[in-house]
Coordinates of C-alpha atoms and ligand atoms in Angstrom, one line a residue:
Chain A
X1 CA 160.5 9.0 241.9
X2 CA 161.0 11.8 240.0
X3 CA 161.4 15.2 241.6
X4 CA 159.5 18.2 239.5
X5 CA 159.0 21.6 239.9
X6 CA 155.5 22.8 240.5
X7 CA 156.2 26.3 239.4
X8 CA 156.3 25.1 235.4
X9 CA 154.1 26.5 233.5
X10 CA 152.6 24.5 230.7
X11 CA 151.2 25.9 227.7
X12 CA 149.5 24.2 224.3
X13 CA 152.1 24.5 221.7
X14 CA 151.5 26.1 218.3
X15 CA 148.6 24.9 216.0
X16 CA 147.4 22.7 219.2
X17 CA 143.3 23.6 220.1
X18 CA 141.2 22.0 222.4
X19 CA 137.5 21.2 221.6
X20 CA 134.4 19.8 222.6
X21 CA 133.0 17.7 220.1
X22 CA 129.1 17.7 220.4
X23 CA 128.6 15.1 218.4
X24 CA 130.2 12.4 220.1
X25 CA 130.3 13.9 223.3
X26 CA 134.0 13.9 223.6
X27 CA 137.0 16.4 224.6
X28 CA 139.4 16.7 221.3
X29 CA 143.2 18.1 221.4
X30 CA 143.5 18.7 218.0
X31 CA 146.9 19.3 216.1
X32 CA 148.5 19.2 212.7
X33 CA 148.3 15.5 211.9
X34 CA 145.3 14.5 214.1
X35 CA 143.4 14.2 217.4
X36 CA 144.0 13.2 220.8
X37 CA 140.7 11.9 222.8
X38 CA 141.2 13.5 226.2
X39 CA 139.1 11.9 229.4
X40 CA 137.3 14.7 231.8
X41 CA 140.5 15.0 233.8
X42 CA 142.7 15.5 230.9
X43 CA 140.3 18.0 229.4
X44 CA 140.1 19.7 232.7
X45 CA 143.9 20.2 232.8
X46 CA 144.7 21.1 229.4
X47 CA 141.8 24.1 229.5
X48 CA 143.6 25.4 232.6
X49 CA 147.1 25.4 230.5
X50 CA 147.3 29.0 230.0
X51 CA 149.6 31.4 232.5
X52 CA 149.2 28.8 235.4
X53 CA 151.9 27.1 237.2
X54 CA 151.3 23.1 237.6
X55 CA 150.7 24.0 241.1
X56 CA 147.8 26.6 240.4
X57 CA 146.4 24.0 238.0
X58 CA 146.7 21.5 240.8
X59 CA 144.5 23.9 243.3
X60 CA 142.2 24.6 240.7
X61 CA 141.4 21.1 239.9
X62 CA 141.4 20.3 243.6
X63 CA 138.0 22.3 243.3
X64 CA 136.7 19.9 241.2
X65 CA 138.2 16.6 241.6
X66 CA 138.6 15.2 245.1
X67 CA 141.2 12.9 244.4
X68 CA 143.7 13.4 247.4
X69 CA 147.1 15.3 245.2
X70 CA 146.5 15.1 241.8
X71 CA 150.1 16.7 241.2
X72 CA 152.2 13.4 240.2
X73 CA 149.4 12.7 237.6
X74 CA 149.2 16.0 236.3
X75 CA 152.9 16.3 235.9
X76 CA 153.2 12.9 234.1
X77 CA 149.9 13.8 232.0
X78 CA 151.6 16.9 230.9
X79 CA 155.0 15.2 230.2
X80 CA 153.3 12.7 227.8
X81 CA 152.0 15.4 225.8
X82 CA 155.3 17.3 225.7
X83 CA 156.7 14.0 224.1
X84 CA 154.4 14.4 221.6
X85 CA 154.9 18.3 220.8
X86 CA 151.5 19.2 222.1
X87 CA 152.4 21.2 224.9
X88 CA 155.4 23.0 225.7
X89 CA 157.1 24.3 229.0
X90 CA 157.4 27.9 229.5
X91 CA 159.1 30.1 232.0
X92 CA 161.3 27.2 232.6
X93 CA 165.2 28.7 234.1
X94 CA 165.8 25.4 236.0
X95 CA 166.3 21.9 234.6
X96 CA 162.9 20.5 234.5
X97 CA 163.7 16.6 236.0
X98 CA 166.1 15.1 238.1
X99 CA 166.5 11.6 238.6
Chain B
X1 CA 149.7 16.4 197.3
X2 CA 152.8 14.4 198.6
X3 CA 151.5 11.4 200.4
X4 CA 150.7 11.7 204.0
X5 CA 149.1 9.9 206.8
X6 CA 146.6 11.2 209.6
X7 CA 147.2 9.5 212.9
X8 CA 145.9 9.8 216.2
X9 CA 142.3 9.8 214.6
X10 CA 140.1 7.4 216.9
X11 CA 136.5 6.3 216.6
X12 CA 135.1 6.4 220.0
X13 CA 131.6 7.5 219.3
X14 CA 128.5 5.5 220.5
X15 CA 125.7 5.8 218.1
X16 CA 125.5 2.7 216.3
X17 CA 123.1 3.4 213.9
X18 CA 125.1 6.1 212.1
X19 CA 128.5 4.5 212.9
X20 CA 131.4 4.9 211.6
X21 CA 131.5 8.7 211.2
X22 CA 134.7 10.6 209.2
X23 CA 137.2 12.5 211.5
X24 CA 138.9 14.0 208.5
X25 CA 138.2 15.2 205.1
X26 CA 141.0 15.5 202.7
X27 CA 139.9 18.5 200.4
X28 CA 141.8 18.4 196.8
X29 CA 141.0 21.8 195.6
X30 CA 143.2 21.0 192.7
X31 CA 145.1 18.6 190.4
X32 CA 146.9 21.5 188.9
X33 CA 150.6 22.1 190.2
X34 CA 153.7 24.0 189.3
X35 CA 156.0 20.9 190.1
X36 CA 156.4 17.2 188.8
X37 CA 157.1 15.2 191.5
X38 CA 157.9 11.7 190.5
X39 CA 155.9 10.0 193.4
X40 CA 152.9 12.2 193.1
X41 CA 149.9 10.6 194.6
X42 CA 147.4 12.3 192.0
X43 CA 145.8 10.2 189.2
X44 CA 148.2 8.9 186.2
X45 CA 145.5 10.6 184.0
X46 CA 145.5 14.1 185.3
X47 CA 144.1 15.4 181.9
X48 CA 141.0 13.6 182.3
X49 CA 140.2 15.2 185.3
X50 CA 139.7 19.2 184.6
X51 CA 136.8 20.2 186.0
X52 CA 137.0 21.6 189.2
X53 CA 134.8 22.7 191.9
X54 CA 133.3 25.9 192.0
X55 CA 133.6 27.8 195.4
X56 CA 130.1 27.8 196.5
X57 CA 130.4 23.9 196.1
X58 CA 133.4 23.8 198.0
X59 CA 131.6 25.9 200.9
X60 CA 128.6 23.2 201.1
X61 CA 131.1 20.4 201.1
X62 CA 133.0 21.7 203.9
X63 CA 129.8 22.6 205.6
X64 CA 128.2 19.2 205.3
X65 CA 131.8 17.7 206.3
X66 CA 131.4 19.5 209.4
X67 CA 127.7 18.6 210.2
X68 CA 129.1 15.0 209.4
X69 CA 131.5 14.7 212.4
X70 CA 134.3 15.7 210.6
X71 CA 136.5 17.9 212.9
X72 CA 139.6 18.4 210.5
X73 CA 140.2 19.4 207.0
X74 CA 143.1 19.1 204.9
X75 CA 143.2 21.2 201.8
X76 CA 145.7 19.9 199.1
X77 CA 145.8 19.4 195.6
X78 CA 147.8 19.6 193.3
X79 CA 149.0 23.0 194.4
X80 CA 145.8 24.1 196.6
X81 CA 147.7 27.7 196.1
X82 CA 146.8 28.2 192.5
X83 CA 143.2 28.2 193.7
X84 CA 141.8 32.1 193.7
X85 CA 139.5 31.3 196.6
X86 CA 141.8 29.2 198.4
X87 CA 141.7 32.0 201.4
X88 CA 137.8 32.0 201.4
X89 CA 137.7 28.5 201.6
X90 CA 139.7 28.6 204.9
X91 CA 137.5 31.1 206.2
X92 CA 134.8 28.8 205.6
X93 CA 136.2 26.1 207.7
X94 CA 136.9 28.1 210.3
X95 CA 133.3 29.3 210.7
X96 CA 131.9 25.9 210.4
X97 CA 134.8 25.0 213.2
X98 CA 136.9 22.8 211.4
X99 CA 140.6 22.7 212.1
X100 CA 142.4 23.3 208.8
X101 CA 145.7 22.5 207.6
X102 CA 147.1 23.2 204.1
X103 CA 149.8 21.5 202.2
X104 CA 151.8 23.5 199.6
X105 CA 154.9 23.0 197.4
X106 CA 155.5 26.7 198.2
X107 CA 156.6 28.0 194.9
X108 CA 153.5 30.3 195.0
X109 CA 153.3 31.0 198.9
X110 CA 154.3 34.6 199.0
X111 CA 153.9 36.3 202.7
X112 CA 151.1 38.4 201.3
X113 CA 148.9 34.7 200.7
X114 CA 150.3 33.6 203.8
X115 CA 149.6 36.2 205.8
X116 CA 145.7 36.3 204.5
X117 CA 145.6 32.6 205.0
X118 CA 146.8 33.1 208.7
X119 CA 144.3 35.7 209.2
X120 CA 141.5 33.7 207.6
X121 CA 142.2 31.2 210.2
X122 CA 144.3 28.3 209.1
X123 CA 145.3 26.4 211.7
X124 CA 148.8 24.9 210.7
X125 CA 150.8 24.7 207.1
X126 CA 152.4 22.0 205.5
X127 CA 155.5 22.5 203.0
X128 CA 156.9 19.8 200.9
X129 CA 160.5 19.5 200.5
X130 CA 162.1 16.8 198.0
X131 CA 165.7 17.1 199.0
X132 CA 167.9 19.0 201.5
X133 CA 170.5 20.1 198.4
X134 CA 168.8 22.9 196.4
X135 CA 170.0 20.8 193.0
X136 CA 168.4 17.9 194.0
X137 CA 165.4 19.2 195.4
X138 CA 164.8 21.0 192.1
X139 CA 165.8 18.3 189.8
X140 CA 163.2 15.6 191.5
X141 CA 160.6 18.6 191.7
X142 CA 161.4 19.3 188.0
X143 CA 161.4 22.9 188.6
X144 CA 163.3 25.6 190.6
X145 CA 161.4 25.4 194.1
X146 CA 164.1 25.1 196.9
X147 CA 164.5 28.8 197.2
X148 CA 160.8 29.4 197.5
X149 CA 160.3 26.6 199.6
X150 CA 162.8 28.3 201.9
X151 CA 161.6 31.2 201.9
X152 CA 157.9 30.3 202.5
X153 CA 159.2 28.6 205.6
X154 CA 160.9 31.9 207.2
X155 CA 157.6 33.6 206.2
X156 CA 155.3 31.3 208.0
X157 CA 157.6 30.8 211.1
X158 CA 157.3 35.1 211.0
X159 CA 153.5 34.4 211.1
X160 CA 153.5 32.5 213.4
X161 CA 152.1 29.6 212.0
X162 CA 153.0 25.9 212.8
X163 CA 155.0 24.3 210.3
X164 CA 155.6 20.9 209.2
X165 CA 158.1 20.2 206.5
X166 CA 157.1 17.1 204.7
X167 CA 159.8 15.1 202.8
X168 CA 159.1 11.9 201.0
X169 CA 162.1 9.5 201.4
X170 CA 162.9 7.3 198.6
X171 CA 165.9 5.4 197.0
X172 CA 167.4 8.6 195.6
X173 CA 167.5 10.9 198.2
X174 CA 167.9 8.6 201.5
X175 CA 171.5 9.0 201.3
X176 CA 171.0 12.9 202.6
X177 CA 168.3 11.9 205.2
X178 CA 170.7 13.3 208.1
X179 CA 170.9 16.4 205.7
X180 CA 167.7 16.6 205.4
X181 CA 167.2 16.4 209.6
X182 CA 169.7 19.0 209.6
X183 CA 167.9 21.6 207.3
X184 CA 164.9 21.2 209.4
X185 CA 166.4 22.0 212.7
X186 CA 168.3 25.0 211.0
X187 CA 164.8 26.1 209.4
X188 CA 163.1 25.8 212.8
X189 CA 160.1 24.1 211.6
X190 CA 157.8 22.4 214.4
X191 CA 157.6 19.0 212.6
X192 CA 159.4 16.9 210.1
X193 CA 157.1 14.1 208.6
X194 CA 159.5 11.6 206.9
X195 CA 157.1 9.6 204.8
X196 CA 158.6 6.6 202.6
X197 CA 157.1 6.6 199.3
X198 CA 153.7 5.0 199.1
X199 CA 153.3 2.7 196.0
X200 CA 150.2 4.0 193.9
X201 CA 149.6 6.7 191.6
X202 CA 152.8 7.8 189.8
X203 CA 154.9 6.4 192.4
X204 CA 153.8 2.8 191.5
X205 CA 154.5 3.7 187.7
X206 CA 158.6 4.5 188.8
X207 CA 158.5 2.0 191.5
X208 CA 161.9 0.4 190.5
X209 CA 163.5 3.9 190.5
X210 CA 162.4 5.1 193.8
X211 CA 162.3 1.7 196.0
X212 CA 165.1 1.7 198.3
X213 CA 167.5 -1.4 199.5
X214 CA 166.8 -3.2 202.8
X215 CA 169.7 -1.6 203.8
X216 CA 169.1 1.8 203.1
X217 CA 165.8 1.6 205.2
X218 CA 167.4 0.3 208.2
X219 CA 170.4 2.9 208.2
X220 CA 167.3 5.2 208.3
X221 CA 165.3 4.1 211.0
X222 CA 168.8 4.3 213.0
X223 CA 169.4 8.2 211.6
X224 CA 166.1 9.1 213.0
X225 CA 166.3 7.5 215.9
X226 CA 169.8 9.2 216.6
X227 CA 168.0 12.8 215.7
X228 CA 164.8 11.9 217.9
X229 CA 167.4 11.7 220.9
X230 CA 169.3 14.9 220.0
X231 CA 166.2 17.1 219.0
X232 CA 164.3 16.0 221.7
X233 CA 160.9 17.9 222.2
X234 CA 161.9 20.7 220.1
X235 CA 161.8 19.1 216.6
X236 CA 158.9 16.3 216.3
X237 CA 159.9 13.6 213.8
X238 CA 157.4 11.2 212.4
X239 CA 158.8 8.6 210.2
X240 CA 156.3 6.7 208.1
X241 CA 158.4 3.4 207.2
X242 CA 157.7 1.8 203.6
X243 CA 155.3 -0.9 203.8
X244 CA 157.0 -3.0 201.2
X245 CA 159.2 -3.7 204.0
X246 CA 156.9 -4.5 206.7
X247 CA 155.8 -8.1 207.6
X248 CA 152.0 -6.7 207.6
X249 CA 150.5 -4.1 205.7
X250 CA 149.6 -0.5 206.9
X251 CA 146.5 0.3 208.5
X252 CA 145.4 2.0 205.2
X253 CA 143.3 5.2 206.6
X254 CA 142.0 3.5 209.5
X255 CA 140.3 1.4 207.3
X256 CA 138.0 2.1 204.2
X257 CA 135.2 4.5 204.8
X258 CA 135.9 4.4 208.7
X259 CA 137.4 7.7 209.8
X260 CA 138.4 9.6 206.3
X261 CA 137.1 10.6 203.2
X262 CA 138.7 12.6 200.1
X263 CA 137.1 15.1 197.8
X264 CA 138.7 15.2 194.5
X265 CA 139.0 18.6 192.6
X266 CA 136.0 17.5 190.3
X267 CA 133.7 16.9 193.2
X268 CA 134.3 12.7 193.4
X269 CA 134.0 11.5 196.8
X270 CA 136.7 8.9 197.7
X271 CA 137.2 6.8 200.6
X272 CA 141.0 7.1 200.0
X273 CA 143.0 9.9 197.9
X274 CA 144.2 7.4 195.2
X275 CA 140.9 4.8 195.1
X276 CA 139.6 6.3 191.7
X277 CA 142.5 4.4 190.0
X278 CA 140.7 1.2 190.9
X279 CA 138.7 1.0 187.6
X280 CA 136.3 -2.0 189.0
X281 CA 134.7 1.0 191.3
X282 CA 132.6 3.8 190.5
X283 CA 132.6 6.7 192.8
X284 CA 129.9 9.2 193.6
X285 CA 130.1 13.0 193.4
X286 CA 129.0 15.9 195.4
X287 CA 127.3 17.4 192.5
X288 CA 124.6 14.0 193.2
X289 CA 124.0 14.2 196.7
X290 CA 124.8 15.5 200.0
X291 CA 128.2 13.9 201.9
X292 CA 126.3 12.7 204.5
X293 CA 124.2 10.3 201.9
X294 CA 127.6 9.3 200.1
X295 CA 129.0 8.4 203.4
X296 CA 126.4 6.2 204.9
X297 CA 124.6 4.9 201.7
X298 CA 126.8 4.9 198.6
X299 CA 127.6 1.3 197.8
X300 CA 131.1 2.4 196.8
X301 CA 131.9 3.1 200.7
X302 CA 130.1 0.0 201.7
X303 CA 132.0 -2.1 199.7
X304 CA 135.2 -2.8 201.8
X305 CA 134.1 -1.0 205.2
X306 CA 134.4 -3.0 208.0
X307 CA 135.4 -7.0 207.9
X308 CA 132.4 -8.5 206.3
X309 CA 134.0 -8.0 202.7
X310 CA 137.0 -9.9 203.4
X311 CA 138.6 -13.1 201.8
X312 CA 140.8 -15.6 203.5
X313 CA 143.4 -15.4 204.9
X314 CA 142.0 -11.9 206.4
X315 CA 138.6 -13.2 207.5
X316 CA 140.6 -15.9 210.0
X317 CA 143.3 -13.6 210.8
X318 CA 144.0 -11.7 214.6
X319 CA 144.9 -8.7 212.8
X320 CA 141.7 -7.9 210.5
X321 CA 140.6 -5.4 212.8
X322 CA 144.3 -4.1 213.3
X323 CA 145.2 -3.4 209.9
X324 CA 141.7 -4.0 207.8
X325 CA 143.4 -6.3 205.3
X326 CA 145.6 -3.3 204.1
X327 CA 145.4 -1.0 200.9
X328 CA 142.8 -1.7 198.5
X329 CA 144.8 0.5 196.0
X330 CA 147.9 -2.1 196.3
X331 CA 145.7 -4.9 195.9
X332 CA 144.4 -3.6 192.8
X333 CA 147.9 -2.4 191.5
X334 CA 150.1 -5.7 192.4
X335 CA 147.2 -8.1 192.4
X336 CA 144.8 -7.1 189.8
X337 CA 142.1 -7.4 192.5
X338 CA 141.2 -4.8 194.8
X339 CA 139.2 -7.1 197.2
X340 CA 142.1 -9.7 197.9
X341 CA 144.4 -9.5 201.2
X342 CA 147.0 -6.4 200.3
X343 CA 150.0 -8.5 199.0
X344 CA 152.3 -6.6 201.6
X345 CA 151.1 -8.9 204.0
X346 CA 153.3 -12.2 204.3
X347 CA 150.3 -14.3 204.6
X348 CA 149.0 -12.7 201.3
X349 CA 149.1 -15.4 198.1
X350 CA 150.7 -12.9 196.3
X351 CA 153.1 -11.7 198.6
X352 CA 155.7 -12.9 196.0
X353 CA 155.1 -10.0 193.7
X354 CA 156.2 -7.8 196.7
X355 CA 159.2 -9.8 197.2
X356 CA 160.1 -9.9 193.6
X357 CA 160.1 -5.8 193.7
X358 CA 162.3 -6.1 196.7
X359 CA 165.0 -8.2 195.4
X360 CA 164.8 -6.3 191.9
X361 CA 165.6 -3.1 194.3
X362 CA 169.0 -4.7 195.5
X363 CA 170.4 -4.0 192.0
X364 CA 170.3 -0.7 189.8
X365 CA 167.7 2.0 189.5
X366 CA 166.5 3.2 186.3
X367 CA 165.5 6.8 185.4
X368 CA 161.8 7.7 186.7
X369 CA 159.2 9.5 184.9
X370 CA 158.0 13.0 186.2
X371 CA 154.3 13.9 186.9
X372 CA 152.9 15.5 184.0
X373 CA 149.2 16.3 182.7
X374 CA 149.4 14.1 180.0
X375 CA 147.0 15.1 177.0
X376 CA 149.7 18.2 176.8
X377 CA 149.2 21.7 177.4
X378 CA 148.5 21.1 181.3
X379 CA 148.9 24.2 183.6
X380 CA 150.9 21.9 186.0
X381 CA 153.5 22.5 182.9
X382 CA 153.8 26.1 182.8
Ligands
SF4_401 S1 153.7 17.2 191.8 FE1 152.5 18.9 193.0 S2 150.9 18.0 194.0 FE2 151.9 16.2 193.3 S3 153.4 15.6 194.9 FE3 154.3 17.2 193.8 S4 154.0 19.2 194.5 FE4 152.4 17.6 195.4
SF4_402 S1 146.2 -11.9 206.6 FE1 144.9 -10.0 206.3 S2 144.1 -9.0 208.5 FE2 146.1 -11.0 208.4 S3 147.7 -9.5 209.0 FE3 147.9 -10.1 206.7 S4 146.3 -8.1 205.7 FE4 146.1 -8.1 208.2

């Protein structure tokens, strides 16, 4: 089980834009090479990625989603976006992951 | 423009009556270009298509594209920056809520025009590079351009653009792949797109000079894998493998008339940017009707949409909704018939044609022909 830092702040990488597609009734993350369709939770996380730590995002989400602890899910979701270059960590003084 | 793929687009819309709807528009603003890349995806008979749409028609196209469901526009060419109205068109794209990309060879990308594009709302910039070394880059491009590309990257970075460096890989630059990756790191671009040549357009003409050996392709995969380990999340590396070396064809643009459309400089609407080279097909023009009518009702968009058109072996193949039978242009170029299985597929009855080319590629390589505006004084040659 991975430990992670709840104080990390995720931000959308340069050139990445969130968009609600009225036509298709879907949340989209647009980037130079294409787009990613997000589910409701994913979209809610992405839209909170601005001046907030993971912990703050989790607290915010807890108000709208009842799932007990979204913390690990949020982190896993964000890590996947980081791997694709869509999210970057900012204010990251410590090594992020320890096995 | 150099060749590229649009990935990540997936159709999940629910309305069956009006399905599928396109996600991406390739807007080829002009075929004019100061460079002469030997693998250019523009048509061979460039001089035949000198007429260009005017500004207001392009603006209508962008507006109609957005209304049709398109979310991303890719401005390309030729060299889109030779159009004096390019900034205006980017602003229109922004106004109709399209995410915009622009591909440039960068020889005309001075800091002022880049700043204007940024201000007009351009989301992302793609700059092509032909080789890691100046002499080789300029040789392949048929014109001095390395220095200009380098300064354009610098200027674009200062403006805060996300930058993708596009490098088309082939037999004659693959030995410098490591240097190309190192350069992308030094230039601090966000993404490096390494796409092996697709053999349509000029590249088909120059196939024997461009097609790499199998050993080169395998070593490239290794180099990219190692580089990804080193660069981690700092540089995204996209590596598009050459389909001649695969067992099955690539999923050409997610299938014919499914998620993608191209509008050529003269207004011709194409399911794929190289499709106008298929002489059996007759393509509509934006001047004759709306994009919506063309997309849903023009016979050429219906022709290879879905799976009904398929012959064997595709018809009964498990992969038919994965690769949609491969590339129609490649079927035409190799087998002479756009309606057969892509010969790249190992199940195709024409697959020996590809194998033959690959065997040739294991031997020496002749020279290639530069892309020129045939018929003389093309603006591309100034
Ligand atoms: S010749 Fe011009 S349009 Fe063609 S690939 Fe090169 S830069 Fe792009
Ligand atoms: S036979 Fe057709 S559908 Fe099957 S893998 Fe080959 S090209 Fe794709």
